[in-house]
Amino acid sequence: MIPDVAPDGTVRGVFSIGIDITERAAAEQQLRALTGTLRSVTEAVPAIVAVLGPDLRFRFVNSAFERWRGVSRKQTIGRRAAAVLGAEEVARSRPWVQRVLAGETVDFEFDGTGTARVHQLAVSYIPLRLDTAEQDGFVAIAQDVTSHRREAHRLLQLSQHDALTGLLNRAGFEAWLDARLGEGAGPLLALLYIDLDHFKPVNDAHGHSTGDAVLKLFAQRVQSLV
């Protein structure tokens, strides 16, 4: 409401302007409802979830993100990714960010520093589109797969190494050989066959536990030589 002021300063009346905000209020209510739904869903899933705009400012994060980074939503929402995650981490993820902002859904694995240690993360970037099909940032979803990767590595080590000596077994040797050949190192490879003479009398005279100790020591000495 705007007063109609006469030249002598008296108020002659009032100009009143009204704008129908029914649609805007309904849209805001719908947005609040969607935000509440998003928060409920993202709190229920065992994953780190964040929504970023095209300017790489955070619009939303769930509590798993807060625990991972050790920062609250209040310290995150509205801030740029570099300010929250660090310039180095953002620079490493730039190739995937460029792809998702170009409209592509991307999946990758990433070593991301959390509150106390480095986490191995399985990450998905998903384009965020408006009703008009225009892209408006992206959703980042990450799962900490550190323990899974560690266990997978442990099982691989067990399957490819001799339990007694720690040396490669046949499966491990073949995997190593395939990798070297794949790198084009075939002409540089040489193979030695070593026969461990007079080992049986050690087992016969001193028992298998002593024989095992001799094998372990032999393995260590061979490794130190090559």
PDB file of N, CA, C and O in Angstrom, residues 33-100:
ATOM      1  N   ALA A  33       7.397 -29.971   1.077  1.00  0.00           N
ATOM      2  CA  ALA A  33       6.999 -31.372   1.190  1.00  0.00           C
ATOM      3  C   ALA A  33       8.022 -32.283   0.499  1.00  0.00           C
ATOM      4  O   ALA A  33       8.404 -33.334   1.037  1.00  0.00           O
ATOM      5  N   LEU A  34       8.493 -31.862  -0.691  1.00  0.00           N
ATOM      6  CA  LEU A  34       9.480 -32.658  -1.412  1.00  0.00           C
ATOM      7  C   LEU A  34      10.802 -32.711  -0.654  1.00  0.00           C
ATOM      8  O   LEU A  34      11.452 -33.762  -0.599  1.00  0.00           O
ATOM      9  N   THR A  35      11.177 -31.577  -0.055  1.00  0.00           N
ATOM     10  CA  THR A  35      12.410 -31.542   0.729  1.00  0.00           C
ATOM     11  C   THR A  35      12.307 -32.470   1.931  1.00  0.00           C
ATOM     12  O   THR A  35      13.253 -33.196   2.266  1.00  0.00           O
ATOM     13  N   GLY A  36      11.144 -32.464   2.581  1.00  0.00           N
ATOM     14  CA  GLY A  36      10.932 -33.363   3.706  1.00  0.00           C
ATOM     15  C   GLY A  36      10.992 -34.815   3.291  1.00  0.00           C
ATOM     16  O   GLY A  36      11.580 -35.654   3.994  1.00  0.00           O
ATOM     17  N   THR A  37      10.391 -35.114   2.130  1.00  0.00           N
ATOM     18  CA  THR A  37      10.438 -36.485   1.614  1.00  0.00           C
ATOM     19  C   THR A  37      11.869 -36.896   1.280  1.00  0.00           C
ATOM     20  O   THR A  37      12.306 -37.996   1.614  1.00  0.00           O
ATOM     21  N   LEU A  38      12.593 -35.974   0.619  1.00  0.00           N
ATOM     22  CA  LEU A  38      13.984 -36.247   0.259  1.00  0.00           C
ATOM     23  C   LEU A  38      14.809 -36.512   1.501  1.00  0.00           C
ATOM     24  O   LEU A  38      15.608 -37.459   1.545  1.00  0.00           O
ATOM     25  N   ARG A  39      14.604 -35.701   2.545  1.00  0.00           N
ATOM     26  CA  ARG A  39      15.371 -35.888   3.778  1.00  0.00           C
ATOM     27  C   ARG A  39      15.048 -37.244   4.412  1.00  0.00           C
ATOM     28  O   ARG A  39      15.937 -37.951   4.876  1.00  0.00           O
ATOM     29  N   SER A  40      13.767 -37.605   4.416  1.00  0.00           N
ATOM     30  CA  SER A  40      13.370 -38.885   5.010  1.00  0.00           C
ATOM     31  C   SER A  40      13.995 -40.057   4.265  1.00  0.00           C
ATOM     32  O   SER A  40      14.496 -41.004   4.874  1.00  0.00           O
ATOM     33  N   VAL A  41      13.975 -39.974   2.939  1.00  0.00           N
ATOM     34  CA  VAL A  41      14.515 -41.069   2.130  1.00  0.00           C
ATOM     35  C   VAL A  41      16.026 -41.164   2.298  1.00  0.00           C
ATOM     36  O   VAL A  41      16.586 -42.247   2.502  1.00  0.00           O
ATOM     37  N   THR A  42      16.709 -40.012   2.219  1.00  0.00           N
ATOM     38  CA  THR A  42      18.167 -40.036   2.277  1.00  0.00           C
ATOM     39  C   THR A  42      18.687 -40.388   3.664  1.00  0.00           C
ATOM     40  O   THR A  42      19.819 -40.862   3.796  1.00  0.00           O
ATOM     41  N   GLU A  43      17.892 -40.168   4.693  1.00  0.00           N
ATOM     42  CA  GLU A  43      18.319 -40.577   6.025  1.00  0.00           C
ATOM     43  C   GLU A  43      18.174 -42.092   6.201  1.00  0.00           C
ATOM     44  O   GLU A  43      18.839 -42.696   7.032  1.00  0.00           O
ATOM     45  N   ALA A  44      17.290 -42.699   5.399  1.00  0.00           N
ATOM     46  CA  ALA A  44      17.026 -44.134   5.541  1.00  0.00           C
ATOM     47  C   ALA A  44      18.032 -44.988   4.780  1.00  0.00           C
ATOM     48  O   ALA A  44      18.265 -46.140   5.133  1.00  0.00           O
ATOM     49  N   VAL A  45      18.636 -44.430   3.722  1.00  0.00           N
ATOM     50  CA  VAL A  45      19.566 -45.225   2.917  1.00  0.00           C
ATOM     51  C   VAL A  45      20.975 -45.144   3.502  1.00  0.00           C
ATOM     52  O   VAL A  45      21.384 -44.098   4.006  1.00  0.00           O
ATOM     53  N   PRO A  46      21.729 -46.253   3.455  1.00  0.00           N
ATOM     54  CA  PRO A  46      23.088 -46.255   4.008  1.00  0.00           C
ATOM     55  C   PRO A  46      24.096 -45.684   3.024  1.00  0.00           C
ATOM     56  O   PRO A  46      25.016 -46.371   2.562  1.00  0.00           O
ATOM     57  N   ALA A  47      23.934 -44.430   2.656  1.00  0.00           N
ATOM     58  CA  ALA A  47      24.815 -43.818   1.670  1.00  0.00           C
ATOM     59  C   ALA A  47      24.964 -42.338   1.966  1.00  0.00           C
ATOM     60  O   ALA A  47      24.116 -41.716   2.611  1.00  0.00           O
ATOM     61  N   ILE A  48      26.059 -41.773   1.484  1.00  0.00           N
ATOM     62  CA  ILE A  48      26.299 -40.329   1.567  1.00  0.00           C
ATOM     63  C   ILE A  48      25.584 -39.686   0.383  1.00  0.00           C
ATOM     64  O   ILE A  48      25.788 -40.081  -0.763  1.00  0.00           O
ATOM     65  N   VAL A  49      24.731 -38.698   0.654  1.00  0.00           N
ATOM     66  CA  VAL A  49      23.949 -38.057  -0.405  1.00  0.00           C
ATOM     67  C   VAL A  49      24.137 -36.543  -0.332  1.00  0.00           C
ATOM     68  O   VAL A  49      24.085 -35.948   0.755  1.00  0.00           O
ATOM     69  N   ALA A  50      24.367 -35.939  -1.486  1.00  0.00           N
ATOM     70  CA  ALA A  50      24.471 -34.482  -1.570  1.00  0.00           C
ATOM     71  C   ALA A  50      23.869 -34.023  -2.889  1.00  0.00           C
ATOM     72  O   ALA A  50      23.921 -34.747  -3.886  1.00  0.00           O
ATOM     73  N   VAL A  51      23.280 -32.825  -2.877  1.00  0.00           N
ATOM     74  CA  VAL A  51      22.752 -32.202  -4.091  1.00  0.00           C
ATOM     75  C   VAL A  51      23.517 -30.908  -4.306  1.00  0.00           C
ATOM     76  O   VAL A  51      23.619 -30.076  -3.399  1.00  0.00           O
ATOM     77  N   LEU A  52      24.076 -30.747  -5.516  1.00  0.00           N
ATOM     78  CA  LEU A  52      24.840 -29.557  -5.843  1.00  0.00           C
ATOM     79  C   LEU A  52      24.260 -28.877  -7.068  1.00  0.00           C
ATOM     80  O   LEU A  52      23.760 -29.550  -7.987  1.00  0.00           O
ATOM     81  N   GLY A  53      24.331 -27.565  -7.097  1.00  0.00           N
ATOM     82  CA  GLY A  53      23.871 -26.805  -8.240  1.00  0.00           C
ATOM     83  C   GLY A  53      24.941 -26.730  -9.319  1.00  0.00           C
ATOM     84  O   GLY A  53      26.069 -27.186  -9.125  1.00  0.00           O
ATOM     85  N   PRO A  54      24.616 -26.135 -10.475  1.00  0.00           N
ATOM     86  CA  PRO A  54      25.610 -26.010 -11.554  1.00  0.00           C
ATOM     87  C   PRO A  54      26.836 -25.205 -11.129  1.00  0.00           C
ATOM     88  O   PRO A  54      27.908 -25.358 -11.706  1.00  0.00           O
ATOM     89  N   ASP A  55      26.662 -24.326 -10.129  1.00  0.00           N
ATOM     90  CA  ASP A  55      27.794 -23.535  -9.620  1.00  0.00           C
ATOM     91  C   ASP A  55      28.581 -24.280  -8.552  1.00  0.00           C
ATOM     92  O   ASP A  55      29.466 -23.703  -7.912  1.00  0.00           O
ATOM     93  N   LEU A  56      28.252 -25.566  -8.352  1.00  0.00           N
ATOM     94  CA  LEU A  56      28.908 -26.426  -7.366  1.00  0.00           C
ATOM     95  C   LEU A  56      28.728 -25.924  -5.938  1.00  0.00           C
ATOM     96  O   LEU A  56      29.599 -26.115  -5.080  1.00  0.00           O
ATOM     97  N   ARG A  57      27.578 -25.307  -5.689  1.00  0.00           N
ATOM     98  CA  ARG A  57      27.208 -24.967  -4.314  1.00  0.00           C
ATOM     99  C   ARG A  57      26.295 -26.067  -3.774  1.00  0.00           C
ATOM    100  O   ARG A  57      25.417 -26.560  -4.480  1.00  0.00           O
ATOM    101  N   PHE A  58      26.520 -26.435  -2.529  1.00  0.00           N
ATOM    102  CA  PHE A  58      25.693 -27.468  -1.915  1.00  0.00           C
ATOM    103  C   PHE A  58      24.282 -26.939  -1.653  1.00  0.00           C
ATOM    104  O   PHE A  58      24.110 -25.860  -1.100  1.00  0.00           O
ATOM    105  N   ARG A  59      23.296 -27.751  -2.045  1.00  0.00           N
ATOM    106  CA  ARG A  59      21.898 -27.425  -1.778  1.00  0.00           C
ATOM    107  C   ARG A  59      21.294 -28.327  -0.709  1.00  0.00           C
ATOM    108  O   ARG A  59      20.347 -27.946  -0.033  1.00  0.00           O
ATOM    109  N   PHE A  60      21.867 -29.518  -0.594  1.00  0.00           N
ATOM    110  CA  PHE A  60      21.322 -30.484   0.359  1.00  0.00           C
ATOM    111  C   PHE A  60      22.396 -31.511   0.681  1.00  0.00           C
ATOM    112  O   PHE A  60      23.173 -31.913  -0.195  1.00  0.00           O
ATOM    113  N   VAL A  61      22.452 -31.942   1.936  1.00  0.00           N
ATOM    114  CA  VAL A  61      23.287 -33.078   2.334  1.00  0.00           C
ATOM    115  C   VAL A  61      22.524 -33.854   3.405  1.00  0.00           C
ATOM    116  O   VAL A  61      21.724 -33.274   4.144  1.00  0.00           O
ATOM    117  N   ASN A  62      22.781 -35.144   3.490  1.00  0.00           N
ATOM    118  CA  ASN A  62      22.133 -35.941   4.540  1.00  0.00           C
ATOM    119  C   ASN A  62      23.080 -36.097   5.733  1.00  0.00           C
ATOM    120  O   ASN A  62      24.230 -35.646   5.717  1.00  0.00           O
ATOM    121  N   SER A  63      22.607 -36.762   6.766  1.00  0.00           N
ATOM    122  CA  SER A  63      23.408 -36.894   7.988  1.00  0.00           C
ATOM    123  C   SER A  63      24.644 -37.766   7.770  1.00  0.00           C
ATOM    124  O   SER A  63      25.658 -37.590   8.454  1.00  0.00           O
ATOM    125  N   ALA A  64      24.573 -38.718   6.810  1.00  0.00           N
ATOM    126  CA  ALA A  64      25.755 -39.534   6.511  1.00  0.00           C
ATOM    127  C   ALA A  64      26.876 -38.651   5.974  1.00  0.00           C
ATOM    128  O   ALA A  64      28.054 -38.877   6.271  1.00  0.00           O
ATOM    129  N   PHE A  65      26.515 -37.634   5.192  1.00  0.00           N
ATOM    130  CA  PHE A  65      27.513 -36.677   4.705  1.00  0.00           C
ATOM    131  C   PHE A  65      28.103 -35.902   5.873  1.00  0.00           C
ATOM    132  O   PHE A  65      29.318 -35.687   5.944  1.00  0.00           O
ATOM    133  N   GLU A  66      27.259 -35.485   6.802  1.00  0.00           N
ATOM    134  CA  GLU A  66      27.737 -34.741   7.974  1.00  0.00           C
ATOM    135  C   GLU A  66      28.739 -35.572   8.768  1.00  0.00           C
ATOM    136  O   GLU A  66      29.780 -35.065   9.200  1.00  0.00           O
ATOM    137  N   ARG A  67      28.430 -36.860   8.962  1.00  0.00           N
ATOM    138  CA  ARG A  67      29.339 -37.717   9.729  1.00  0.00           C
ATOM    139  C   ARG A  67      30.645 -37.943   8.974  1.00  0.00           C
ATOM    140  O   ARG A  67      31.717 -37.985   9.577  1.00  0.00           O
ATOM    141  N   TRP A  68      30.551 -38.093   7.658  1.00  0.00           N
ATOM    142  CA  TRP A  68      31.740 -38.345   6.850  1.00  0.00           C
ATOM    143  C   TRP A  68      32.690 -37.159   6.870  1.00  0.00           C
ATOM    144  O   TRP A  68      33.896 -37.313   7.073  1.00  0.00           O
ATOM    145  N   ARG A  69      32.135 -35.946   6.690  1.00  0.00           N
ATOM    146  CA  ARG A  69      32.984 -34.762   6.630  1.00  0.00           C
ATOM    147  C   ARG A  69      33.233 -34.128   7.990  1.00  0.00           C
ATOM    148  O   ARG A  69      34.151 -33.319   8.155  1.00  0.00           O
ATOM    149  N   GLY A  70      32.392 -34.478   8.961  1.00  0.00           N
ATOM    150  CA  GLY A  70      32.546 -33.864  10.273  1.00  0.00           C
ATOM    151  C   GLY A  70      32.087 -32.420  10.306  1.00  0.00           C
ATOM    152  O   GLY A  70      32.575 -31.619  11.112  1.00  0.00           O
ATOM    153  N   VAL A  71      31.139 -32.064   9.424  1.00  0.00           N
ATOM    154  CA  VAL A  71      30.584 -30.710   9.382  1.00  0.00           C
ATOM    155  C   VAL A  71      29.059 -30.810   9.357  1.00  0.00           C
ATOM    156  O   VAL A  71      28.492 -31.787   8.867  1.00  0.00           O
ATOM    157  N   SER A  72      28.396 -29.788   9.882  1.00  0.00           N
ATOM    158  CA  SER A  72      26.945 -29.782   9.931  1.00  0.00           C
ATOM    159  C   SER A  72      26.356 -29.277   8.617  1.00  0.00           C
ATOM    160  O   SER A  72      27.055 -28.694   7.784  1.00  0.00           O
ATOM    161  N   ARG A  73      25.049 -29.490   8.442  1.00  0.00           N
ATOM    162  CA  ARG A  73      24.361 -28.962   7.267  1.00  0.00           C
ATOM    163  C   ARG A  73      24.502 -27.447   7.201  1.00  0.00           C
ATOM    164  O   ARG A  73      24.693 -26.867   6.127  1.00  0.00           O
ATOM    165  N   LYS A  74      24.390 -26.816   8.347  1.00  0.00           N
ATOM    166  CA  LYS A  74      24.457 -25.353   8.391  1.00  0.00           C
ATOM    167  C   LYS A  74      25.799 -24.852   7.866  1.00  0.00           C
ATOM    168  O   LYS A  74      25.886 -23.792   7.241  1.00  0.00           O
ATOM    169  N   GLN A  75      26.855 -25.639   8.086  1.00  0.00           N
ATOM    170  CA  GLN A  75      28.186 -25.259   7.615  1.00  0.00           C
ATOM    171  C   GLN A  75      28.419 -25.632   6.150  1.00  0.00           C
ATOM    172  O   GLN A  75      29.460 -25.263   5.590  1.00  0.00           O
ATOM    173  N   THR A  76      27.460 -26.348   5.561  1.00  0.00           N
ATOM    174  CA  THR A  76      27.651 -26.870   4.207  1.00  0.00           C
ATOM    175  C   THR A  76      26.735 -26.223   3.179  1.00  0.00           C
ATOM    176  O   THR A  76      27.195 -25.813   2.104  1.00  0.00           O
ATOM    177  N   ILE A  77      25.440 -26.152   3.471  1.00  0.00           N
ATOM    178  CA  ILE A  77      24.459 -25.659   2.505  1.00  0.00           C
ATOM    179  C   ILE A  77      24.801 -24.230   2.083  1.00  0.00           C
ATOM    180  O   ILE A  77      25.058 -23.364   2.917  1.00  0.00           O
ATOM    181  N   GLY A  78      24.802 -24.008   0.778  1.00  0.00           N
ATOM    182  CA  GLY A  78      25.089 -22.687   0.232  1.00  0.00           C
ATOM    183  C   GLY A  78      26.551 -22.426  -0.037  1.00  0.00           C
ATOM    184  O   GLY A  78      26.899 -21.436  -0.692  1.00  0.00           O
ATOM    185  N   ARG A  79      27.424 -23.291   0.446  1.00  0.00           N
ATOM    186  CA  ARG A  79      28.854 -23.100   0.229  1.00  0.00           C
ATOM    187  C   ARG A  79      29.319 -23.890  -0.993  1.00  0.00           C
ATOM    188  O   ARG A  79      28.747 -24.907  -1.357  1.00  0.00           O
ATOM    189  N   ARG A  80      30.395 -23.433  -1.609  1.00  0.00           N
ATOM    190  CA  ARG A  80      30.945 -24.125  -2.765  1.00  0.00           C
ATOM    191  C   ARG A  80      31.666 -25.412  -2.336  1.00  0.00           C
ATOM    192  O   ARG A  80      32.150 -25.519  -1.212  1.00  0.00           O
ATOM    193  N   ALA A  81      31.739 -26.352  -3.267  1.00  0.00           N
ATOM    194  CA  ALA A  81      32.340 -27.648  -2.970  1.00  0.00           C
ATOM    195  C   ALA A  81      33.785 -27.501  -2.518  1.00  0.00           C
ATOM    196  O   ALA A  81      34.232 -28.193  -1.605  1.00  0.00           O
ATOM    197  N   ALA A  82      34.527 -26.584  -3.137  1.00  0.00           N
ATOM    198  CA  ALA A  82      35.935 -26.420  -2.785  1.00  0.00           C
ATOM    199  C   ALA A  82      36.104 -25.970  -1.343  1.00  0.00           C
ATOM    200  O   ALA A  82      37.070 -26.353  -0.673  1.00  0.00           O
ATOM    201  N   ALA A  83      35.154 -25.161  -0.839  1.00  0.00           N
ATOM    202  CA  ALA A  83      35.250 -24.678   0.534  1.00  0.00           C
ATOM    203  C   ALA A  83      34.955 -25.780   1.541  1.00  0.00           C
ATOM    204  O   ALA A  83      35.444 -25.742   2.678  1.00  0.00           O
ATOM    205  N   VAL A  84      34.147 -26.760   1.146  1.00  0.00           N
ATOM    206  CA  VAL A  84      33.762 -27.843   2.058  1.00  0.00           C
ATOM    207  C   VAL A  84      34.700 -29.043   1.924  1.00  0.00           C
ATOM    208  O   VAL A  84      35.150 -29.615   2.915  1.00  0.00           O
ATOM    209  N   LEU A  85      35.004 -29.433   0.686  1.00  0.00           N
ATOM    210  CA  LEU A  85      35.772 -30.643   0.427  1.00  0.00           C
ATOM    211  C   LEU A  85      37.263 -30.389   0.253  1.00  0.00           C
ATOM    212  O   LEU A  85      38.068 -31.315   0.378  1.00  0.00           O
ATOM    213  N   GLY A  86      37.619 -29.149  -0.057  1.00  0.00           N
ATOM    214  CA  GLY A  86      39.013 -28.832  -0.333  1.00  0.00           C
ATOM    215  C   GLY A  86      39.270 -28.758  -1.827  1.00  0.00           C
ATOM    216  O   GLY A  86      38.696 -29.520  -2.615  1.00  0.00           O
ATOM    217  N   ALA A  87      40.129 -27.833  -2.223  1.00  0.00           N
ATOM    218  CA  ALA A  87      40.388 -27.607  -3.649  1.00  0.00           C
ATOM    219  C   ALA A  87      41.004 -28.829  -4.324  1.00  0.00           C
ATOM    220  O   ALA A  87      40.686 -29.148  -5.478  1.00  0.00           O
ATOM    221  N   GLU A  88      41.868 -29.561  -3.603  1.00  0.00           N
ATOM    222  CA  GLU A  88      42.527 -30.726  -4.196  1.00  0.00           C
ATOM    223  C   GLU A  88      41.532 -31.826  -4.523  1.00  0.00           C
ATOM    224  O   GLU A  88      41.571 -32.426  -5.604  1.00  0.00           O
ATOM    225  N   GLU A  89      40.604 -32.097  -3.593  1.00  0.00           N
ATOM    226  CA  GLU A  89      39.623 -33.154  -3.827  1.00  0.00           C
ATOM    227  C   GLU A  89      38.681 -32.775  -4.966  1.00  0.00           C
ATOM    228  O   GLU A  89      38.305 -33.627  -5.787  1.00  0.00           O
ATOM    229  N   VAL A  90      38.295 -31.507  -5.024  1.00  0.00           N
ATOM    230  CA  VAL A  90      37.415 -31.051  -6.112  1.00  0.00           C
ATOM    231  C   VAL A  90      38.140 -31.153  -7.451  1.00  0.00           C
ATOM    232  O   VAL A  90      37.541 -31.536  -8.462  1.00  0.00           O
ATOM    233  N   ALA A  91      39.428 -30.810  -7.465  1.00  0.00           N
ATOM    234  CA  ALA A  91      40.197 -30.895  -8.714  1.00  0.00           C
ATOM    235  C   ALA A  91      40.272 -32.337  -9.208  1.00  0.00           C
ATOM    236  O   ALA A  91      40.178 -32.595 -10.414  1.00  0.00           O
ATOM    237  N   ARG A  92      40.430 -33.293  -8.291  1.00  0.00           N
ATOM    238  CA  ARG A  92      40.509 -34.704  -8.699  1.00  0.00           C
ATOM    239  C   ARG A  92      39.190 -35.206  -9.270  1.00  0.00           C
ATOM    240  O   ARG A  92      39.159 -36.092 -10.121  1.00  0.00           O
ATOM    241  N   SER A  93      38.076 -34.650  -8.779  1.00  0.00           N
ATOM    242  CA  SER A  93      36.762 -35.114  -9.250  1.00  0.00           C
ATOM    243  C   SER A  93      36.256 -34.314 -10.448  1.00  0.00           C
ATOM    244  O   SER A  93      35.181 -34.608 -10.975  1.00  0.00           O
ATOM    245  N   ARG A  94      37.027 -33.325 -10.902  1.00  0.00           N
ATOM    246  CA  ARG A  94      36.557 -32.447 -11.981  1.00  0.00           C
ATOM    247  C   ARG A  94      36.164 -33.192 -13.252  1.00  0.00           C
ATOM    248  O   ARG A  94      35.132 -32.855 -13.860  1.00  0.00           O
ATOM    249  N   PRO A  95      36.927 -34.203 -13.710  1.00  0.00           N
ATOM    250  CA  PRO A  95      36.513 -34.890 -14.952  1.00  0.00           C
ATOM    251  C   PRO A  95      35.109 -35.485 -14.862  1.00  0.00           C
ATOM    252  O   PRO A  95      34.340 -35.428 -15.822  1.00  0.00           O
ATOM    253  N   TRP A  96      34.754 -36.043 -13.709  1.00  0.00           N
ATOM    254  CA  TRP A  96      33.420 -36.635 -13.555  1.00  0.00           C
ATOM    255  C   TRP A  96      32.357 -35.537 -13.406  1.00  0.00           C
ATOM    256  O   TRP A  96      31.241 -35.695 -13.885  1.00  0.00           O
ATOM    257  N   VAL A  97      32.709 -34.450 -12.753  1.00  0.00           N
ATOM    258  CA  VAL A  97      31.769 -33.328 -12.613  1.00  0.00           C
ATOM    259  C   VAL A  97      31.437 -32.761 -13.990  1.00  0.00           C
ATOM    260  O   VAL A  97      30.271 -32.460 -14.299  1.00  0.00           O
ATOM    261  N   GLN A  98      32.445 -32.611 -14.834  1.00  0.00           N
ATOM    262  CA  GLN A  98      32.211 -32.089 -16.182  1.00  0.00           C
ATOM    263  C   GLN A  98      31.277 -33.002 -16.969  1.00  0.00           C
ATOM    264  O   GLN A  98      30.405 -32.521 -17.711  1.00  0.00           O
ATOM    265  N   ARG A  99      31.447 -34.301 -16.786  1.00  0.00           N
ATOM    266  CA  ARG A  99      30.596 -35.252 -17.516  1.00  0.00           C
ATOM    267  C   ARG A  99      29.152 -35.198 -17.029  1.00  0.00           C
ATOM    268  O   ARG A  99      28.219 -35.215 -17.836  1.00  0.00           O
ATOM    269  N   VAL A 100      28.955 -35.118 -15.693  1.00  0.00           N
ATOM    270  CA  VAL A 100      27.583 -35.101 -15.194  1.00  0.00           C
ATOM    271  C   VAL A 100      26.895 -33.776 -15.545  1.00  0.00           C
ATOM    272  O   VAL A 100      25.697 -33.757 -15.845  1.00  0.00           O
TER     273      VAL A 100
END
